[in-house]
XYZ file of C-alpha atoms in Angstrom:
599
model
C 0.000 0.000 0.000
C 2.888 2.370 0.780
C 4.489 1.609 -2.582
C 1.233 2.432 -4.281
C 0.934 5.791 -2.529
C 4.536 6.699 -3.247
C 4.059 5.730 -6.867
C 1.015 7.983 -7.000
C 3.029 10.915 -5.684
C 5.858 10.469 -8.180
C 4.745 8.376 -11.124
C 8.037 8.644 -13.031
C 10.492 7.869 -10.255
C 12.807 5.207 -11.763
C 13.837 3.963 -8.333
C 10.249 3.066 -7.400
C 9.650 1.505 -10.790
C 12.774 -0.607 -10.461
C 11.807 -1.677 -6.940
C 8.378 -2.910 -8.060
C 9.856 -4.701 -11.073
C 12.360 -6.369 -8.763
C 9.566 -7.602 -6.496
C 7.690 -9.108 -9.428
C 10.777 -10.568 -11.099
C 11.702 -12.765 -8.141
C 11.260 -16.462 -9.100
C 7.703 -17.509 -8.359
C 8.717 -20.791 -6.711
C 10.877 -18.940 -4.193
C 8.157 -16.508 -3.087
C 6.279 -17.109 0.133
C 2.485 -16.797 0.250
C 2.776 -13.546 2.176
C 5.145 -12.124 -0.442
C 2.837 -13.186 -3.278
C -0.129 -11.532 -1.582
C 1.923 -8.350 -1.058
C 2.981 -8.242 -4.725
C -0.639 -8.648 -5.847
C -1.816 -6.038 -3.350
C 0.718 -3.606 -4.869
C -0.647 -4.291 -8.355
C -4.241 -3.825 -7.195
C -3.384 -0.553 -5.452
C -1.672 0.837 -8.518
C -4.559 -0.117 -10.784
C -7.014 1.607 -8.476
C -5.135 4.906 -8.799
C -6.876 5.571 -12.141
C -3.660 7.011 -13.570
C -3.020 6.151 -17.199
C 0.774 6.016 -16.903
C 0.559 3.885 -13.791
C -1.930 1.487 -15.381
C 0.279 1.081 -18.438
C 3.188 0.292 -16.142
C 1.153 -2.355 -14.294
C -0.056 -3.947 -17.532
C 3.550 -4.187 -18.677
C 4.982 -5.521 -15.431
C 2.042 -7.777 -14.500
C 1.524 -9.182 -17.976
C -0.604 -12.289 -18.429
C 2.321 -14.773 -18.178
C 3.347 -13.125 -14.905
C -0.157 -13.088 -13.418
C -1.116 -16.606 -14.519
C 0.897 -18.570 -11.896
C -0.731 -16.588 -9.109
C -4.174 -17.620 -10.367
C -3.282 -21.304 -9.853
C -1.412 -20.970 -6.563
C -2.121 -23.480 -3.795
C -3.006 -20.709 -1.324
C -6.635 -19.579 -1.645
C -5.787 -16.057 -0.448
C -3.222 -15.657 -3.221
C -5.689 -16.910 -5.821
C -8.367 -14.508 -4.595
C -5.919 -11.598 -4.744
C -4.934 -12.620 -8.262
C -8.588 -12.707 -9.322
C -9.051 -9.181 -7.957
C -6.118 -8.022 -10.067
C -7.483 -9.876 -13.091
C -10.821 -8.078 -12.770
C -9.046 -4.711 -12.869
C -6.813 -5.787 -15.751
C -9.807 -6.853 -17.863
C -11.119 -3.301 -17.692
C -8.292 -2.056 -19.909
C -7.505 -4.878 -22.333
C -8.736 -5.043 -25.881
C -10.664 -7.888 -27.498
C -7.464 -9.595 -28.600
C -6.211 -9.530 -25.012
C -9.405 -11.246 -23.864
C -8.945 -13.836 -26.619
C -5.395 -14.542 -25.471
C -6.586 -14.935 -21.887
C -9.305 -17.407 -22.884
C -6.843 -19.304 -25.063
C -4.437 -19.521 -22.140
C -7.213 -20.788 -19.877
C -8.053 -23.455 -22.445
C -4.623 -24.923 -21.907
C -5.156 -25.402 -18.173
C -6.660 -28.448 -16.508
C -7.893 -26.956 -13.205
C -11.555 -26.542 -14.088
C -12.637 -24.541 -11.031
C -9.870 -21.968 -11.422
C -10.568 -21.608 -15.133
C -14.244 -20.955 -14.456
C -13.428 -18.429 -11.709
C -11.239 -16.532 -14.173
C -13.986 -16.577 -16.779
C -16.445 -15.273 -14.182
C -14.069 -12.363 -13.491
C -13.896 -11.653 -17.228
C -17.683 -11.725 -17.650
C -18.127 -9.478 -14.612
C -15.911 -6.695 -15.997
C -16.626 -6.920 -19.728
C -19.621 -4.519 -19.636
C -17.346 -1.858 -18.119
C -14.347 -2.465 -20.384
C -12.926 0.786 -21.735
C -11.255 -0.690 -24.818
C -13.968 -2.908 -26.299
C -17.040 -1.577 -28.055
C -20.279 -2.212 -26.110
C -21.870 -4.554 -28.620
C -18.751 -6.663 -28.947
C -18.336 -6.821 -25.157
C -21.906 -8.081 -24.839
C -21.275 -10.765 -27.452
C -18.104 -11.878 -25.680
C -19.957 -12.103 -22.364
C -22.860 -13.941 -23.973
C -20.559 -16.559 -25.472
C -18.880 -17.305 -22.140
C -22.218 -17.243 -20.254
C -23.797 -19.664 -22.728
C -20.844 -21.988 -22.197
C -21.630 -21.839 -18.457
C -25.295 -22.665 -19.107
C -24.382 -25.590 -21.354
C -21.927 -26.846 -18.763
C -24.589 -26.723 -16.053
C -27.059 -28.616 -18.208
C -24.464 -31.245 -19.082
C -23.541 -31.820 -15.431
C -27.208 -31.944 -14.398
C -29.045 -33.316 -17.437
C -32.784 -33.393 -17.894
C -34.735 -35.447 -15.401
C -35.932 -38.851 -16.526
C -39.544 -39.856 -16.936
C -40.175 -40.812 -13.317
C -38.626 -37.577 -12.102
C -40.778 -35.603 -14.534
C -43.898 -37.230 -13.110
C -42.793 -36.441 -9.558
C -42.067 -32.798 -10.338
C -45.311 -32.354 -12.230
C -47.278 -33.960 -9.388
C -45.738 -31.522 -6.906
C -46.499 -28.551 -9.128
C -50.073 -29.709 -9.760
C -50.749 -30.390 -6.068
C -49.552 -26.896 -5.188
C -52.326 -25.433 -7.287
C -50.068 -23.476 -9.635
C -50.975 -23.216 -13.293
C -48.754 -25.667 -15.171
C -49.652 -24.738 -18.725
C -46.201 -23.167 -19.138
C -44.289 -25.359 -16.705
C -44.309 -28.767 -18.397
C -40.898 -30.390 -18.045
C -39.832 -32.819 -20.725
C -36.531 -34.399 -21.577
C -36.441 -32.442 -24.843
C -36.460 -29.065 -23.088
C -32.756 -29.103 -22.261
C -31.844 -30.342 -25.758
C -33.948 -27.546 -27.231
C -32.288 -24.916 -25.080
C -28.800 -26.225 -25.833
C -29.601 -26.263 -29.546
C -30.885 -22.692 -29.385
C -27.774 -21.588 -27.519
C -25.483 -23.323 -29.982
C -27.263 -22.342 -33.185
C -28.711 -18.899 -32.531
C -26.311 -17.372 -30.085
C -22.827 -18.846 -30.242
C -22.407 -19.550 -33.952
C -23.603 -16.060 -34.920
C -21.091 -14.300 -32.683
C -18.116 -12.908 -34.548
C -15.436 -12.273 -31.904
C -11.703 -12.830 -31.512
C -12.542 -15.738 -29.203
C -12.693 -18.825 -31.371
C -15.305 -21.478 -30.760
C -12.527 -24.028 -30.361
C -11.261 -22.238 -27.237
C -14.697 -22.321 -25.653
C -15.290 -25.910 -26.724
C -11.920 -26.959 -25.323
C -12.648 -25.371 -21.954
C -16.122 -26.889 -21.818
C -14.864 -30.342 -22.801
C -12.033 -30.332 -20.273
C -14.207 -29.046 -17.428
C -17.037 -31.476 -18.210
C -14.539 -34.343 -18.253
C -13.195 -33.275 -14.852
C -16.746 -33.120 -13.512
C -17.457 -36.673 -14.681
C -14.368 -38.056 -12.964
C -15.258 -36.877 -9.441
C -18.677 -36.234 -7.846
C -17.165 -33.676 -5.451
C -15.486 -31.868 -8.335
C -18.780 -31.986 -10.223
C -20.537 -30.028 -7.494
C -17.783 -27.400 -7.294
C -17.624 -27.000 -11.070
C -21.394 -26.605 -11.290
C -21.249 -23.817 -8.685
C -18.456 -22.024 -10.566
C -20.376 -22.338 -13.856
C -23.445 -20.888 -12.132
C -21.347 -17.929 -10.957
C -20.387 -17.198 -14.564
C -24.035 -17.115 -15.581
C -24.918 -15.021 -12.523
C -22.296 -12.390 -13.381
C -23.652 -12.190 -16.926
C -27.237 -11.834 -15.694
C -26.307 -8.725 -13.684
C -26.404 -6.614 -16.838
C -28.001 -8.720 -19.585
C -31.355 -10.459 -19.928
C -31.475 -13.790 -21.719
C -34.634 -15.806 -22.190
C -32.517 -18.950 -22.597
C -30.892 -18.287 -19.231
C -34.267 -17.837 -17.534
C -35.628 -21.061 -19.026
C -32.483 -22.994 -18.171
C -32.415 -21.802 -14.569
C -36.079 -22.792 -14.144
C -35.330 -26.267 -15.460
C -32.380 -26.612 -13.125
C -34.448 -25.585 -10.099
C -37.000 -28.218 -11.064
C -34.314 -30.907 -11.227
C -34.332 -33.126 -8.094
C -30.608 -33.674 -8.460
C -29.939 -29.946 -8.296
C -32.276 -29.559 -5.308
C -29.960 -31.775 -3.273
C -27.192 -29.125 -3.410
C -28.119 -26.084 -1.308
C -25.322 -23.839 -2.564
C -26.087 -24.586 -6.201
C -29.783 -23.894 -5.627
C -28.911 -20.499 -4.149
C -26.647 -19.607 -7.076
C -29.154 -20.725 -9.704
C -31.962 -18.914 -7.897
C -30.042 -15.638 -7.586
C -29.195 -15.859 -11.293
C -32.838 -16.383 -12.210
C -34.062 -13.555 -9.974
C -31.591 -11.089 -11.471
C -32.538 -12.233 -14.962
C -36.229 -11.692 -14.225
C -35.514 -8.194 -12.906
C -34.169 -7.269 -16.330
C -37.041 -8.896 -18.237
C -39.059 -6.504 -20.381
C -41.691 -9.116 -21.212
C -44.119 -9.409 -18.307
C -44.902 -13.015 -19.192
C -41.617 -14.026 -17.564
C -42.725 -12.734 -14.150
C -45.293 -15.533 -13.986
C -42.338 -17.685 -12.933
C -42.309 -15.946 -9.531
C -45.348 -17.765 -8.046
C -43.914 -21.061 -9.262
C -40.623 -20.317 -7.536
C -42.471 -19.692 -4.277
C -44.102 -23.102 -4.615
C -40.714 -24.787 -5.080
C -40.143 -26.319 -1.660
C -36.442 -26.854 -2.401
C -36.053 -23.067 -2.057
C -35.630 -22.490 1.664
C -36.144 -19.343 3.704
C -33.028 -17.399 2.545
C -33.917 -17.984 -1.092
C -37.570 -17.214 -0.452
C -36.639 -13.771 0.848
C -35.009 -12.986 -2.495
C -38.074 -14.225 -4.385
C -40.368 -12.137 -2.196
C -38.175 -9.057 -2.704
C -38.694 -9.438 -6.444
C -42.418 -10.076 -5.953
C -42.702 -6.875 -3.919
C -41.041 -4.920 -6.726
C -43.497 -6.366 -9.252
C -46.616 -6.256 -7.131
C -47.515 -2.627 -7.726
C -47.374 -2.879 -11.525
C -48.619 -6.395 -12.292
C -52.050 -7.541 -13.338
C -54.678 -9.352 -11.293
C -53.613 -12.735 -12.675
C -50.131 -12.330 -11.185
C -51.496 -11.201 -7.816
C -53.925 -14.119 -7.647
C -51.146 -16.574 -8.507
C -49.002 -14.982 -5.823
C -51.810 -15.334 -3.273
C -52.194 -19.021 -4.067
C -48.437 -19.568 -3.774
C -48.421 -17.801 -0.385
C -51.136 -20.072 0.922
C -49.096 -23.043 -0.271
C -45.893 -22.047 1.546
C -47.551 -20.719 4.697
C -48.030 -24.357 5.780
C -44.409 -25.336 5.074
C -42.927 -27.830 7.517
C -40.003 -25.438 8.144
C -40.902 -22.586 10.459
C -38.429 -20.219 8.752
C -40.388 -20.507 5.516
C -43.704 -19.865 7.286
C -42.201 -16.874 9.040
C -40.778 -15.503 5.776
C -44.172 -15.743 4.049
C -45.923 -13.837 6.851
C -43.208 -11.170 6.887
C -43.586 -10.667 3.134
C -47.338 -10.119 3.321
C -46.830 -7.671 6.197
C -44.279 -5.715 4.152
C -46.604 -5.643 1.160
C -49.512 -4.314 3.250
C -47.404 -1.616 4.927
C -45.338 -0.477 1.933
C -47.906 -0.556 -0.872
C -51.261 1.107 -1.304
C -54.183 -1.064 -0.247
C -55.657 -1.403 -3.783
C -52.369 -3.046 -4.862
C -52.598 -5.752 -2.195
C -56.355 -6.142 -1.809
C -56.390 -9.263 -4.001
C -53.357 -10.601 -2.144
C -54.760 -10.341 1.397
C -57.858 -12.438 0.897
C -60.037 -13.858 3.646
C -58.271 -17.196 3.179
C -54.887 -15.534 3.842
C -56.349 -13.888 6.957
C -57.621 -17.303 8.082
C -54.109 -18.741 7.665
C -52.623 -15.846 9.638
C -55.098 -16.299 12.486
C -54.277 -20.005 12.635
C -50.578 -19.077 12.752
C -51.225 -17.237 16.043
C -51.281 -20.695 17.627
C -48.109 -21.897 15.882
C -45.634 -23.854 17.972
C -42.808 -21.516 16.884
C -42.832 -18.139 18.648
C -41.378 -16.269 15.656
C -44.284 -17.394 13.507
C -46.772 -16.278 16.165
C -45.183 -12.842 16.291
C -45.134 -12.461 12.495
C -48.785 -13.505 12.273
C -49.752 -10.877 14.873
C -47.813 -8.187 13.007
C -49.578 -9.146 9.777
C -53.036 -8.927 11.333
C -52.149 -5.580 12.921
C -51.050 -4.266 9.512
C -54.298 -5.456 7.895
C -56.388 -3.761 10.603
C -54.438 -0.508 10.301
C -54.093 -0.295 6.507
C -56.928 -2.423 5.180
C -60.407 -1.346 4.237
C -63.318 -1.470 6.666
C -64.520 -4.856 5.453
C -61.150 -6.575 5.928
C -60.516 -4.922 9.307
C -63.899 -6.040 10.593
C -63.310 -9.557 9.267
C -60.133 -9.751 11.368
C -61.769 -8.337 14.504
C -64.802 -10.616 14.275
C -62.898 -13.768 13.317
C -64.244 -16.788 15.149
C -60.725 -17.959 16.066
C -59.596 -14.536 17.331
C -61.636 -14.321 20.510
C -61.070 -12.481 23.763
C -59.273 -15.479 25.254
C -57.074 -15.869 22.168
C -55.904 -12.263 22.405
C -55.371 -12.565 26.176
C -53.272 -15.696 25.672
C -51.175 -13.936 23.028
C -50.616 -10.866 25.210
C -49.456 -13.143 28.045
C -47.008 -15.073 25.840
C -43.726 -16.109 27.423
C -41.633 -14.443 24.697
C -41.194 -10.669 24.784
C -41.238 -10.214 20.984
C -44.560 -12.068 20.788
C -45.976 -9.723 23.426
C -44.837 -6.744 21.354
C -46.640 -8.053 18.276
C -49.747 -8.910 20.305
C -49.883 -5.416 21.828
C -49.509 -3.895 18.360
C -52.516 -5.939 17.274
C -54.562 -4.878 20.312
C -53.621 -1.234 19.744
C -54.574 -1.482 16.062
C -57.980 -2.922 16.968
C -58.505 -0.191 19.552
C -57.434 2.613 17.232
C -59.714 1.318 14.483
C -62.520 0.919 17.018
C -63.353 -2.636 15.990
C -63.548 -5.861 17.936
C -63.776 -6.639 21.629
C -60.211 -5.552 22.299
C -60.870 -4.090 25.785
C -62.238 -7.404 27.057
C -58.856 -9.130 26.626
C -57.261 -6.700 29.105
C -57.434 -6.788 32.882
C -55.803 -4.637 35.532
C -53.497 -7.494 36.440
C -52.476 -7.938 32.802
C -51.746 -4.240 32.368
C -49.853 -4.120 35.652
C -47.651 -7.025 34.579
C -47.033 -5.440 31.187
C -46.108 -2.115 32.811
C -43.519 -3.986 34.893
C -42.224 -6.211 32.061
C -38.409 -6.541 31.834
C -38.514 -5.720 28.109
C -38.693 -1.945 27.652
C -40.349 -2.258 24.206
C -43.214 -4.162 25.825
C -43.545 -1.321 28.354
C -43.541 1.243 25.532
C -46.454 -0.527 23.868
C -48.192 -0.867 27.225
C -47.983 2.914 27.711
C -49.433 3.390 24.227
C -52.402 1.158 25.051
C -52.922 2.847 28.429
C -53.165 6.202 26.666
C -55.695 4.730 24.262
C -57.718 3.307 27.157
C -57.700 6.657 28.963
C -59.301 8.297 25.953
C -62.006 5.619 25.921
C -65.262 5.956 27.859
C -64.592 5.696 31.632
C -67.613 3.444 31.946
C -65.669 0.749 30.106
C -62.186 1.371 31.518
C -62.598 2.524 35.120
C -61.734 -0.919 36.502
C -58.507 -0.995 34.496
C -57.183 2.169 36.185
C -55.389 3.044 32.972
C -54.696 6.669 33.897
C -53.099 5.717 37.242
C -50.861 3.147 35.561
C -49.886 5.653 32.875
C -48.919 8.186 35.532
C -46.840 5.540 37.308
C -45.009 4.719 34.082
C -43.809 8.326 33.836
C -41.135 7.279 36.347
C -40.029 4.252 34.303
C -36.290 3.551 34.154
C -36.249 3.577 30.333
C -36.173 6.881 28.492
C -38.110 5.323 25.614
C -41.003 4.501 27.940
C -40.904 8.008 29.433
C -40.858 9.493 25.931
C -43.966 7.507 24.998
C -45.666 8.624 28.226
C -44.790 12.251 27.437
C -46.227 11.998 23.946
C -49.391 10.317 25.232
C -49.895 12.798 28.068
C -49.552 15.784 25.763
C -52.152 14.315 23.466
C -54.454 13.510 26.370
C -54.194 16.983 27.892
C -55.160 18.464 24.544
C -58.138 16.148 24.075
C -59.425 15.951 27.670
C -61.759 18.781 28.823
C -60.992 20.633 32.034
C -62.633 19.114 35.142
C -63.943 21.537 37.760
C -62.912 19.995 41.103
C -65.035 22.461 43.150
C -68.291 21.420 41.572
C -70.298 18.395 42.560
C -69.218 15.366 40.558
C -71.667 13.781 38.172
C -71.503 10.004 38.778
C -73.295 9.168 35.582
C -70.660 10.903 33.490
C -67.353 10.837 35.390
C -66.451 8.361 38.103
C -64.834 9.825 41.216
C -61.685 7.725 40.866
C -61.348 8.549 37.200
C -62.119 12.201 37.903
C -59.269 12.277 40.417
C -56.923 10.640 37.892
C -57.847 13.226 35.287
C -57.057 15.925 37.775
C -53.673 14.307 38.428
C -53.182 14.026 34.695
C -53.647 17.732 34.155
C -51.126 18.509 36.889
C -48.251 16.441 35.514
C -45.132 18.537 35.053
C -44.464 17.797 31.391
C -41.409 20.081 31.313
C -39.733 18.036 34.035
C -40.683 14.809 32.287
C -39.202 16.100 29.036
C -36.002 17.127 30.822
C -35.518 13.520 31.919
C -35.052 12.574 28.271
C -31.927 14.716 27.804
C -28.506 13.234 27.087
C -27.269 13.947 30.618
C -30.068 11.862 32.104
C -29.491 9.229 29.436
C -25.882 8.572 30.476
C -26.753 8.655 34.145
C -29.529 6.168 33.477
C -27.091 3.806 31.751
C -24.677 4.078 34.667
C -27.394 3.456 37.253
C -29.213 0.585 35.553
C -26.641 -1.253 33.457
C -23.020 -0.633 34.355
C -23.136 -1.790 37.959
C -24.730 -5.087 36.995
C -22.759 -6.354 34.063
C -21.284 -4.022 31.516
C -18.220 -2.857 33.448
C -17.131 -6.345 34.454
C -14.374 -8.178 32.629
C -15.876 -11.422 31.372
C -12.714 -13.134 30.145
C -9.088 -11.979 30.074
C -8.307 -8.813 31.955
C -7.920 -5.674 29.834
C -9.235 -7.505 26.765
C -11.801 -4.821 25.949
C -14.863 -6.673 27.202
C -16.258 -3.809 29.284
C -18.649 -2.101 26.905
C -20.705 0.888 28.004
C -24.066 0.398 26.328
C -25.991 3.682 26.453
C -29.172 2.415 24.892
């Protein structure tokens, strides 16, 4: 790094130039791994300087024959450094330089390293400064098509029995299969299209023999070892993924769908993730909306686990606002299919997606998505054995009540499986994050004025919530207490909501005090003055509630607001946290374990 900075200061210093050339000229076999990494780091630093003279110097000193041994080094760190340098070198080589690189790779036998180098080339070709855009795209397409063909040769089309199994799964999921029929001729058709329409028509310095040689050698290596086959398939998928970042290909989309439907591919989690990410990026670039109909089918593919599902749902959320009713209905059916997945992470991911859609999009865009059947599934999920699923289901129902239309909100509040006892059980859950979600649901019902939300609350329940160890639970409790105080005293006098709210003004957490301050300001604005000298009217204001209102109007809000300042914040952290745990060394002395957490 120092050499790079010095070279940037004085780009024509012959002493520095000679020093760098001396470092590179040392026999490769005599260099240690640390020295190799340092040499490559110097090259990378110089290339990042964006200086034409410097870059020409690097291209001369780190020519392809010099860089090539580093790409095949035994040390993975050295190889990764060399690939980083290769990516920067590709930015400034012409088409003939790319051809020479591919020809050199064709002479190597290490299939994984060859494919990694090709992935680096495909990644940087769109940004190459020496190759015309159309030619760069053709070069990338040729290499990417080789990757697709390699994937299909390693994982050929499923046989007849596998086709029947896949089709049965698709049919049972309820997804339209008119465009999803899988036959053994599909792969042959795709490979023929790739060979005839794409590769043969490309006029580039890269000869077809170079590509064929690489593909033949790598495919042969994959056949010789099952472990090598899996690694080679992953590297080939990375080539296609890099190409899909900037270019849409219908052949790529079709091929990736076929691979995801292949039971042999589904056994390899890493390969599924790579193929899925390639397909999702390809679909993002699709101009033809017919391709987005693949999204519901991907959701119904049970081989795609929770991490992959999140990527599919991200794409679905991008498409949801601009797609037609057919897409939304297919998406709703796919959601209902995966919401009963045996893996709780998948169920949780589905509920989180619907919640995001309801909160981030306008209600007309998601009205067909959040059907009564989806609400029924969410209500059933409130009794799920996994606490994360229960919390996500409560958040979803709260979002529907808050953002949905009157009909959907009332359907949630009057659901036969969302009774007073069900809400009370959810509010009293053993997990704090489930309580938070449950209180959000109760608050949403109360704000919307629907359902028997008050009946699920008792003084004992509110008292326990106000004293809960989790400060976010106490924040939501204060929010509900403020809502109860604004409700008719006839219904809430036994809950003593105002008294509890006043007590929470002295809570140890500044977040709880801030919520109390906000609620009290709102209440003082909305509550009429009570004349304490006049005779109380029992039919309108209860004596106890009348006294609480009087106390409410005499709260010193300025003092309460002062307790939220930074000075009080640090003192609060010292008083409540430091003495108990945060200033104690938990392992070796003076190892930096004492962390002051001013939350």
